[in-house]
Amino acid sequence: MRRKKNKEFNNITIERVGSKGKSIGVADDGKTIIIEGGAPGDVVSILTTKQRKSYYQGKITEFHKYSDIRTTPKCEHFGVCGGCKWQHIKYEEQLKFKQSEVENNLIRIGNLDLPKITPIKAAKNDYFYRNKMEYSFSDTRWLSVEEIESNKVIEEKNALGFHIPGMWNKVVDINKCWLQEDFTNNIRNSIREFSIKNNIPFFNHSTQSGELRTLMIRTTSTGEIMILIQFYIDNKSNRELLLNFIRETFPDTNSLLYVINNKANDTIYDQKVECHYGNSFITEQMEGLKFKINAKSFYQTNSDQAYELYKIVREVSELSSSDIVYDLYTGTGTIALFIAKNAKKIVGIEAVPDAIIAAKENAINNKIKNVDFFVGDMKSVFNNDFIKANGNPDVIITDPPRDGMHKKVIDQIKNIAPKKIIYVSCNSATQARDLELLKDDYDVIRSQAVDMFPQTHHVENVVLLKKK
Ligand SMILES: C[S@@+](CC[C@H](N)C(=O)[O-])C[C@H]1O[C@@H](n2cnc3c(N)ncnc32)[C@H](O)[C@@H]1O
């Protein structure tokens, strides 16, 4: 098949933000152009990178006018790293896009009648808001255009940073990341420098060799720190050298862990986590509740906004002490435990066994007795026998993954007809699709977006439904 020649379009005005935060313009021939980067209001020249019947994909080759909604990105790695792609858009404008994306999805995909939408809950901190970061070691770092064009011999090729989007074997070395509290930049940079100075081999993704694989840093709002180093092979003297250095240099670390992982991929979920120093966990707190977080635990990555989200869920659910509540997709049970004192009983269901073990432990540690947690795939567990055994819910809170709920789960919710449903979603398109299936039986009473991830296009949305 002959490839079509890339086309050039000049003076394209970026009109709006499309899905996944990309920019949208219209080409001279009337077709939509989906553009990486840019901001609504920019006037640009485009070179197409893909041509389809109804649209093009393209990249910006020249700016003719910069949009008024732009701001200067704070991060020196912006544009290469791919982590916070909206840093060039003012925060208040990011919020407007997020709010209108949610509203458009609910109207266009869900065909829903919406009440007046409450304004999006902005984040208190639009930088340094994450409590967990994962970095990769690489012995062949990503070189900038300037480095390549300088023709200088590159002395230092090791990197500790993030994978370039779409490039599994290229890592951009990170000097300062604006996502996690600033002191964690010093931890990462010190680990890199010490490892280079002591010739501890960084990982090579192409040949699968080297020793140092990944670094994870987790923090809590109470000031606790977890550091985990993942090694590819176990060289005891290098491992102890590095871990002892971390322990001595960062004595406030509460949990210093390591994993030896010689599988092809670097996920640690099926690996044994060893403790070098301190506890195997850190403890997060929310309104006096304590949540134990180990290396594998899921915990919302923006603690401040998770608290705002949970308060909204509690507020809109208006629970009474006689209510039976189901918390579907409960994770480590944080929503269930957060609302437990407002209801008679909470039943949490979740697919990941470790998360349910943590949820049960969190219930015991917080002396919460009116919660029950069950593990399994939602569409199988949430059946008639289960409901008979655990009681018909008055209220269902559901917080599914990005794909939304399985149709069988939606049918079961319709079947048991709770008086209220609170649907929390990190993907308003699948949320809208699911809500359309409930719309004959339920009215949308409130829709409230929450910004958990400033500088990105991601947005969380809470919808309250009441039985007609
Ligand atoms: C968005 S998280 C919910 C997090 C939780 N509500 C919280 O605030 O911490 C979605 C959860 O659904 C779980 N999950 C995904 N697919 C599932 C399924 N088919 N059945 C049950 N749980 C599932 C995931 O493991 C994850 O914990």
Coordinates of C-alpha atoms and ligand atoms in Angstrom, one line a residue:
M1 CA 0.0 0.0 0.0
R2 CA 1.4 3.4 -0.9
R3 CA 1.6 5.9 2.0
K4 CA -0.2 9.1 1.5
K5 CA 2.0 12.2 1.5
N6 CA 1.9 14.2 4.6
K7 CA 0.0 17.5 4.1
E8 CA 0.8 20.9 5.3
F9 CA -1.8 23.4 6.6
N10 CA -1.0 26.9 7.6
N11 CA -3.0 29.3 9.8
I12 CA -5.0 26.7 11.6
T13 CA -6.6 28.1 14.7
I14 CA -6.8 25.6 17.6
E15 CA -10.5 25.7 18.5
R16 CA -10.9 23.4 21.4
V17 CA -9.6 20.6 23.5
G18 CA -10.6 17.1 22.4
S19 CA -10.3 13.7 24.1
K20 CA -7.1 12.8 26.0
G21 CA -6.4 16.6 26.3
K22 CA -5.4 16.9 22.6
S23 CA -6.0 20.1 20.6
I24 CA -8.6 20.2 17.8
G25 CA -8.6 22.4 14.7
V26 CA -10.2 22.3 11.3
A27 CA -8.2 21.9 8.1
D28 CA -8.8 23.9 5.0
D29 CA -10.7 21.0 3.5
G30 CA -13.1 20.9 6.5
K31 CA -11.6 17.8 8.1
T32 CA -10.9 17.8 11.8
I33 CA -7.2 17.8 12.8
I34 CA -6.1 16.3 16.1
I35 CA -2.9 17.9 17.3
E36 CA -0.5 17.0 20.1
G37 CA 0.2 20.0 22.3
G38 CA -1.0 23.5 21.5
A39 CA -3.7 25.4 23.3
P40 CA -7.1 26.7 22.2
G41 CA -6.5 30.1 20.6
D42 CA -3.1 29.3 19.2
V43 CA -2.7 29.9 15.4
V44 CA -0.3 27.3 14.0
S45 CA 1.0 25.5 10.9
I46 CA 0.5 21.8 10.9
L47 CA 2.1 18.8 9.2
T48 CA -0.1 15.8 9.2
T49 CA 1.2 12.6 10.6
K50 CA -1.8 10.4 9.9
Q51 CA -4.7 10.7 7.4
R52 CA -8.0 9.1 7.9
K53 CA -11.4 9.5 6.1
S54 CA -12.8 12.0 8.6
Y55 CA -9.8 13.4 10.3
Y56 CA -6.1 14.1 10.4
Q57 CA -3.5 13.8 13.1
G58 CA -0.8 16.4 13.0
K59 CA 2.1 18.1 14.7
I60 CA 2.8 21.8 15.0
T61 CA 5.6 23.0 12.8
E62 CA 5.2 26.8 13.5
F63 CA 3.4 29.1 15.8
H64 CA 1.8 32.3 14.2
K65 CA 0.1 33.4 17.4
Y66 CA 0.2 32.2 20.9
S67 CA -3.1 31.8 22.8
D68 CA -3.9 34.1 25.7
I69 CA -4.7 31.2 27.9
R70 CA -1.0 30.0 27.8
T71 CA 1.4 30.3 30.7
T72 CA 5.1 29.4 31.0
P73 CA 5.5 25.7 32.0
K74 CA 7.4 25.4 35.3
C75 CA 9.1 22.2 34.5
E76 CA 12.5 22.1 32.7
H77 CA 11.5 18.7 31.3
F78 CA 8.1 19.9 29.8
G79 CA 7.5 18.6 26.3
V80 CA 9.9 15.7 26.6
C81 CA 8.8 13.9 29.7
G82 CA 5.1 13.6 28.8
G83 CA 3.9 13.6 32.4
C84 CA 2.1 16.9 32.8
K85 CA 1.1 17.9 29.3
W86 CA -1.1 20.9 30.3
Q87 CA 1.5 22.9 32.1
H88 CA 1.4 25.5 29.3
I89 CA -2.2 26.2 30.0
K90 CA -3.2 28.5 32.9
Y91 CA -4.7 26.5 35.8
E92 CA -8.1 28.3 35.8
E93 CA -8.4 27.5 32.1
Q94 CA -7.5 23.8 32.7
L95 CA -10.4 23.7 35.1
K96 CA -12.8 25.1 32.6
F97 CA -11.8 22.4 30.0
K98 CA -12.2 19.7 32.6
Q99 CA -15.6 21.0 33.7
S100 CA -16.9 21.2 30.1
E101 CA -15.5 17.8 29.1
V102 CA -17.5 16.2 31.9
E103 CA -20.7 18.2 31.0
N104 CA -20.3 17.4 27.3
N105 CA -19.8 13.7 27.9
L106 CA -22.8 13.4 30.1
I107 CA -25.0 15.3 27.6
R108 CA -23.7 13.8 24.3
I109 CA -22.8 10.3 25.3
G110 CA -25.2 9.8 28.2
N111 CA -28.2 11.8 26.7
L112 CA -28.9 12.9 30.2
D113 CA -31.0 15.7 31.6
L114 CA -28.6 17.5 33.9
P115 CA -29.3 19.8 36.8
K116 CA -27.2 22.9 37.1
I117 CA -23.7 21.6 37.3
T118 CA -21.7 22.5 40.4
P119 CA -18.4 24.1 39.7
I120 CA -15.4 21.8 39.6
K121 CA -13.5 21.4 42.9
A122 CA -10.1 22.9 42.1
A123 CA -7.0 21.4 43.7
K124 CA -5.4 23.4 46.6
N125 CA -2.0 22.6 45.2
D126 CA -1.6 22.6 41.5
Y127 CA 2.0 21.3 41.7
F128 CA 3.7 19.0 44.2
Y129 CA 0.5 17.1 44.8
R130 CA 1.3 13.5 44.3
N131 CA 2.1 11.1 47.1
K132 CA 3.7 8.4 44.9
M133 CA 6.3 8.6 42.1
E134 CA 8.0 5.8 40.2
Y135 CA 11.3 6.4 38.3
S136 CA 13.3 4.1 36.0
F137 CA 17.0 3.6 35.9
S138 CA 18.6 3.4 32.4
D139 CA 22.1 3.2 31.2
T140 CA 21.2 4.8 27.8
R141 CA 19.4 8.0 28.6
W142 CA 17.4 10.1 26.2
L143 CA 19.6 12.7 24.6
S144 CA 18.2 16.2 23.9
V145 CA 18.4 17.6 20.4
E146 CA 21.0 20.1 21.6
E147 CA 23.2 17.3 23.0
I148 CA 23.0 15.4 19.7
E149 CA 23.6 18.5 17.6
S150 CA 26.6 19.6 19.7
N151 CA 28.6 16.6 18.4
K152 CA 30.2 16.5 21.9
V153 CA 31.1 13.1 23.3
I154 CA 28.4 12.2 25.8
E155 CA 30.3 11.2 29.0
E156 CA 27.3 10.4 31.2
K157 CA 24.7 8.1 29.8
N158 CA 23.0 6.9 33.0
A159 CA 19.6 8.3 33.8
L160 CA 17.0 8.0 36.6
G161 CA 13.7 9.4 35.4
F162 CA 10.7 8.7 33.3
H163 CA 10.2 6.8 30.1
I164 CA 9.6 8.9 27.0
P165 CA 6.0 8.4 26.0
G166 CA 5.7 5.3 23.7
M167 CA 9.5 4.4 24.1
W168 CA 10.0 1.5 26.5
N169 CA 13.8 1.7 26.2
K170 CA 14.3 5.4 26.5
V171 CA 14.4 7.3 29.8
V172 CA 14.6 11.0 30.3
D173 CA 16.9 11.9 33.2
I174 CA 14.9 14.0 35.7
N175 CA 16.6 16.8 37.6
K176 CA 13.4 18.4 39.1
C177 CA 9.9 16.9 39.0
W178 CA 7.1 19.2 40.1
L179 CA 4.7 16.5 41.0
Q180 CA 5.8 15.2 44.4
E181 CA 7.0 17.3 47.3
D182 CA 10.2 19.0 46.4
F183 CA 12.4 17.2 49.0
T184 CA 11.9 14.0 47.1
N185 CA 13.9 15.5 44.1
N186 CA 16.9 15.5 46.4
I187 CA 16.3 11.8 47.3
R188 CA 16.2 10.8 43.7
N189 CA 19.1 12.9 42.6
S190 CA 21.3 11.7 45.5
I191 CA 20.5 8.1 44.7
R192 CA 21.5 8.6 41.1
E193 CA 24.7 10.4 41.9
F194 CA 25.8 7.9 44.5
S195 CA 25.0 4.9 42.2
I196 CA 27.0 6.5 39.4
K197 CA 30.0 7.3 41.7
N198 CA 30.0 3.8 42.9
N199 CA 29.6 2.2 39.5
I200 CA 26.4 0.3 40.3
P201 CA 25.2 -0.6 36.9
F202 CA 22.0 1.0 35.7
F203 CA 19.5 -1.1 33.8
N204 CA 19.6 -1.6 30.0
H205 CA 16.1 -2.1 28.7
S206 CA 17.2 -3.5 25.4
T207 CA 19.6 -6.2 26.6
Q208 CA 17.8 -6.7 30.0
S209 CA 21.0 -6.3 32.0
G210 CA 22.4 -4.2 34.8
E211 CA 21.4 -4.0 38.5
L212 CA 19.3 -0.9 39.3
R213 CA 15.9 -1.1 37.8
T214 CA 13.3 1.3 39.4
L215 CA 12.9 3.7 42.4
M216 CA 9.6 4.3 44.1
I217 CA 9.1 7.1 46.6
R218 CA 5.8 7.4 48.6
T219 CA 5.0 10.0 51.1
T220 CA 2.0 10.7 53.4
S221 CA 0.4 14.0 54.5
T222 CA 1.7 13.2 58.0
G223 CA 5.3 13.4 56.7
E224 CA 6.1 9.7 56.4
I225 CA 8.4 8.4 53.6
M226 CA 8.8 5.1 51.9
I227 CA 11.7 4.4 49.5
L228 CA 11.8 1.2 47.4
I229 CA 14.6 0.2 45.1
Q230 CA 14.0 -2.5 42.6
F231 CA 17.1 -4.4 41.5
Y232 CA 17.3 -6.6 38.4
I233 CA 19.9 -9.0 39.9
D234 CA 21.0 -9.3 43.5
N235 CA 24.6 -8.1 44.0
K236 CA 24.6 -8.1 47.8
S237 CA 27.5 -5.7 48.3
N238 CA 26.1 -3.1 45.9
R239 CA 22.6 -3.5 47.2
E240 CA 23.8 -2.9 50.8
L241 CA 26.1 -0.1 49.8
L242 CA 23.2 1.8 48.2
L243 CA 20.6 1.0 50.8
N244 CA 22.9 1.9 53.7
F245 CA 23.7 5.2 51.9
I246 CA 20.0 6.0 51.7
R247 CA 19.4 5.1 55.3
E248 CA 22.3 7.3 56.5
T249 CA 21.6 10.3 54.1
F250 CA 17.8 10.3 54.6
P251 CA 17.3 9.1 58.3
D252 CA 13.7 10.3 58.3
T253 CA 12.8 7.5 55.9
N254 CA 10.2 5.3 57.7
S255 CA 10.2 2.4 55.3
L256 CA 13.3 1.4 53.2
L257 CA 12.4 -1.5 50.9
Y258 CA 13.8 -3.4 48.0
V259 CA 12.7 -6.0 45.5
I260 CA 14.9 -8.3 43.4
N261 CA 13.0 -8.7 40.1
N262 CA 14.5 -10.5 37.2
K263 CA 11.3 -10.9 35.2
A264 CA 10.9 -9.2 31.8
N265 CA 8.6 -6.5 33.2
D266 CA 9.2 -4.2 36.2
T267 CA 5.8 -4.4 38.0
I268 CA 6.4 -5.4 41.6
Y269 CA 2.9 -6.7 42.3
D270 CA 3.9 -10.4 42.0
Q271 CA 7.3 -9.9 43.7
K272 CA 8.5 -10.3 47.2
V273 CA 9.1 -7.0 48.9
E274 CA 12.0 -7.1 51.4
C275 CA 12.5 -4.5 54.2
H276 CA 16.0 -3.2 54.6
Y277 CA 15.2 -0.7 57.4
G278 CA 12.2 0.5 59.3
N279 CA 8.6 -0.6 58.7
S280 CA 7.2 -2.4 55.7
F281 CA 4.5 0.3 55.5
I282 CA 3.8 4.0 56.0
T283 CA 0.6 5.3 57.5
E284 CA -1.7 7.9 56.0
Q285 CA -4.3 9.7 58.0
M286 CA -7.7 11.2 57.1
E287 CA -10.1 12.7 59.7
G288 CA -8.4 10.6 62.4
L289 CA -8.7 7.4 60.3
K290 CA -5.4 5.6 59.8
F291 CA -4.6 3.8 56.5
K292 CA -1.6 1.5 56.4
I293 CA 0.1 1.7 53.0
N294 CA 2.5 -1.0 51.9
A295 CA 4.6 -1.0 48.7
K296 CA 1.8 -2.7 46.8
S297 CA -1.2 -0.9 48.3
F298 CA -3.5 1.3 46.1
Y299 CA -4.0 4.7 47.6
Q300 CA -5.4 7.7 45.7
T301 CA -2.2 9.5 44.6
N302 CA -3.4 13.0 45.5
S303 CA -4.2 12.8 49.3
D304 CA -5.6 16.3 49.7
Q305 CA -8.0 15.9 46.7
A306 CA -8.9 12.4 47.7
Y307 CA -10.1 13.9 51.0
E308 CA -12.2 16.5 49.1
L309 CA -13.6 13.7 46.9
Y310 CA -14.6 11.5 49.8
K311 CA -16.2 14.5 51.6
I312 CA -18.3 15.1 48.5
V313 CA -19.3 11.4 48.3
R314 CA -20.3 11.6 52.0
E315 CA -22.2 14.8 51.6
V316 CA -24.2 13.9 48.5
S317 CA -25.1 10.4 49.8
E318 CA -26.9 11.9 52.9
L319 CA -26.7 8.6 54.7
S320 CA -28.9 7.7 57.7
S321 CA -28.0 5.3 60.5
S322 CA -30.4 2.7 59.1
D323 CA -28.9 2.6 55.6
I324 CA -27.1 -0.4 54.1
V325 CA -24.5 0.9 51.7
Y326 CA -22.5 -1.1 49.1
D327 CA -19.2 0.3 48.1
L328 CA -18.5 -1.3 44.7
Y329 CA -14.8 -1.4 43.5
T330 CA -13.7 -0.5 47.1
G331 CA -9.9 -0.8 46.6
T332 CA -8.5 -0.8 50.1
G333 CA -11.8 0.2 51.5
T334 CA -11.1 3.9 52.0
I335 CA -14.5 5.3 51.0
A336 CA -16.3 2.5 52.9
L337 CA -14.3 3.3 56.1
F338 CA -14.6 7.0 55.6
I339 CA -18.5 6.9 55.6
A340 CA -18.9 3.9 58.0
K341 CA -20.0 6.0 61.0
N342 CA -22.9 7.5 58.9
A343 CA -24.6 4.2 58.0
K344 CA -25.8 1.0 59.5
K345 CA -23.5 -1.2 57.5
I346 CA -21.1 -0.9 54.5
V347 CA -20.3 -3.8 52.2
G348 CA -17.2 -3.4 50.0
I349 CA -16.4 -5.5 46.9
E350 CA -13.0 -5.5 45.1
A351 CA -11.1 -7.8 42.7
V352 CA -7.6 -7.5 44.1
P353 CA -7.1 -9.9 47.1
D354 CA -4.2 -7.8 48.6
A355 CA -6.4 -4.7 48.6
I356 CA -9.2 -6.6 50.5
I357 CA -6.7 -7.9 53.0
A358 CA -5.6 -4.2 53.5
A359 CA -9.2 -3.0 53.8
K360 CA -10.0 -5.6 56.5
E361 CA -6.8 -4.7 58.4
N362 CA -7.7 -1.0 58.1
A363 CA -11.1 -1.7 59.5
I364 CA -9.6 -3.5 62.5
N365 CA -7.0 -0.9 63.1
N366 CA -9.6 1.9 63.1
K367 CA -12.0 -0.2 65.2
I368 CA -14.7 0.0 62.6
K369 CA -17.0 -3.0 63.0
N370 CA -19.9 -2.2 60.6
V371 CA -18.0 -3.0 57.4
D372 CA -17.7 -6.2 55.5
F373 CA -15.2 -6.7 52.6
F374 CA -15.4 -9.3 49.8
V375 CA -13.0 -10.2 47.1
G376 CA -13.8 -11.1 43.5
D377 CA -14.8 -10.0 40.0
M378 CA -17.8 -7.6 40.4
K379 CA -19.9 -9.2 37.8
S380 CA -19.7 -12.6 39.5
V381 CA -19.7 -11.6 43.2
F382 CA -22.5 -9.1 43.0
N383 CA -25.2 -11.7 42.4
N384 CA -28.6 -12.4 43.9
D385 CA -27.3 -14.8 46.6
F386 CA -24.7 -12.2 47.7
I387 CA -27.5 -9.6 48.0
K388 CA -29.7 -12.0 49.9
A389 CA -26.8 -12.7 52.3
N390 CA -25.7 -9.1 52.8
G391 CA -29.0 -7.2 52.6
N392 CA -30.6 -5.1 49.9
P393 CA -28.6 -1.8 49.7
D394 CA -30.4 1.5 50.2
V395 CA -27.4 3.3 48.6
I396 CA -24.8 2.1 46.2
I397 CA -21.4 3.9 45.8
T398 CA -19.6 2.8 42.8
D399 CA -16.0 3.8 41.8
P400 CA -15.0 1.6 38.8
P401 CA -11.8 1.6 36.8
R402 CA -11.5 3.7 33.6
D403 CA -13.5 1.2 31.6
G404 CA -16.6 1.8 33.7
M405 CA -19.0 -0.9 34.9
H406 CA -19.7 -4.2 33.2
K407 CA -23.3 -4.3 31.8
K408 CA -24.1 -7.2 34.1
V409 CA -23.2 -5.0 37.1
I410 CA -25.4 -2.2 35.8
D411 CA -28.3 -4.7 35.2
Q412 CA -27.9 -6.0 38.8
I413 CA -28.0 -2.4 40.2
K414 CA -31.2 -1.8 38.2
N415 CA -32.6 -5.1 39.5
I416 CA -32.0 -4.3 43.2
A417 CA -33.1 -0.6 42.7
P418 CA -31.3 1.3 45.5
K419 CA -32.9 4.6 46.3
K420 CA -29.6 6.4 45.6
I421 CA -26.5 5.7 43.5
I422 CA -23.3 7.7 43.8
Y423 CA -21.1 7.1 40.7
V424 CA -17.5 8.2 41.1
S425 CA -15.5 8.0 37.9
C426 CA -12.1 8.9 36.5
N427 CA -13.5 8.7 33.0
S428 CA -16.6 10.7 32.3
A429 CA -17.1 9.1 28.9
T430 CA -17.6 5.6 30.3
Q431 CA -19.5 7.1 33.2
A432 CA -21.9 8.8 30.7
R433 CA -22.3 5.5 28.8
D434 CA -23.2 3.6 32.0
L435 CA -25.5 6.4 33.2
E436 CA -27.5 6.2 30.0
L437 CA -28.5 2.6 30.9
L438 CA -29.8 3.8 34.3
K439 CA -31.6 6.9 33.0
D440 CA -35.1 5.5 32.7
D441 CA -35.0 4.6 36.4
Y442 CA -32.9 7.4 37.9
D443 CA -32.6 11.1 37.8
V444 CA -29.3 12.9 37.9
I445 CA -29.5 15.2 40.9
R446 CA -25.9 16.4 41.1
S447 CA -22.7 16.2 39.0
Q448 CA -19.6 17.4 40.7
A449 CA -16.1 17.3 39.0
V450 CA -13.0 17.2 41.2
D451 CA -9.5 18.0 40.0
M452 CA -7.2 15.3 41.3
F453 CA -4.5 15.8 38.6
P454 CA -3.7 19.4 37.8
Q455 CA -1.4 20.0 34.8
T456 CA -3.0 16.9 33.1
H457 CA -6.3 16.5 31.3
H458 CA -7.5 13.9 33.8
V459 CA -10.6 14.7 35.8
E460 CA -12.7 12.8 38.4
N461 CA -16.5 13.2 38.5
V462 CA -19.1 12.3 41.1
V463 CA -22.7 11.9 40.0
L464 CA -25.6 11.5 42.4
L465 CA -28.6 9.6 41.1
K466 CA -32.0 9.2 42.8
K467 CA -34.7 6.6 42.0
K468 CA -37.6 8.1 40.1
Ligands
LIG1 C1 -10.8 3.7 40.8 S1 -10.3 2.4 41.9 C2 -11.3 2.6 43.3 C3 -10.6 3.1 44.4 C4 -11.3 3.3 45.7 N1 -12.7 3.6 45.6 C5 -10.5 4.4 46.4 O1 -11.0 5.5 46.5 O2 -9.4 4.1 46.9 C6 -11.1 1.0 41.0 C7 -10.9 -0.3 41.8 O3 -11.7 -1.3 41.0 C8 -11.0 -2.5 41.1 N2 -11.5 -3.4 40.0 C9 -11.2 -3.3 38.7 N3 -11.9 -4.2 38.0 C10 -12.7 -4.9 38.9 C11 -13.6 -5.9 38.8 N4 -13.9 -6.4 37.6 N5 -14.2 -6.4 39.9 C12 -14.0 -5.8 41.1 N6 -13.1 -4.8 41.3 C13 -12.4 -4.3 40.2 C14 -9.5 -2.1 41.0 O4 -8.7 -3.1 41.5 C15 -9.5 -0.8 41.8 O5 -9.2 -1.1 43.2

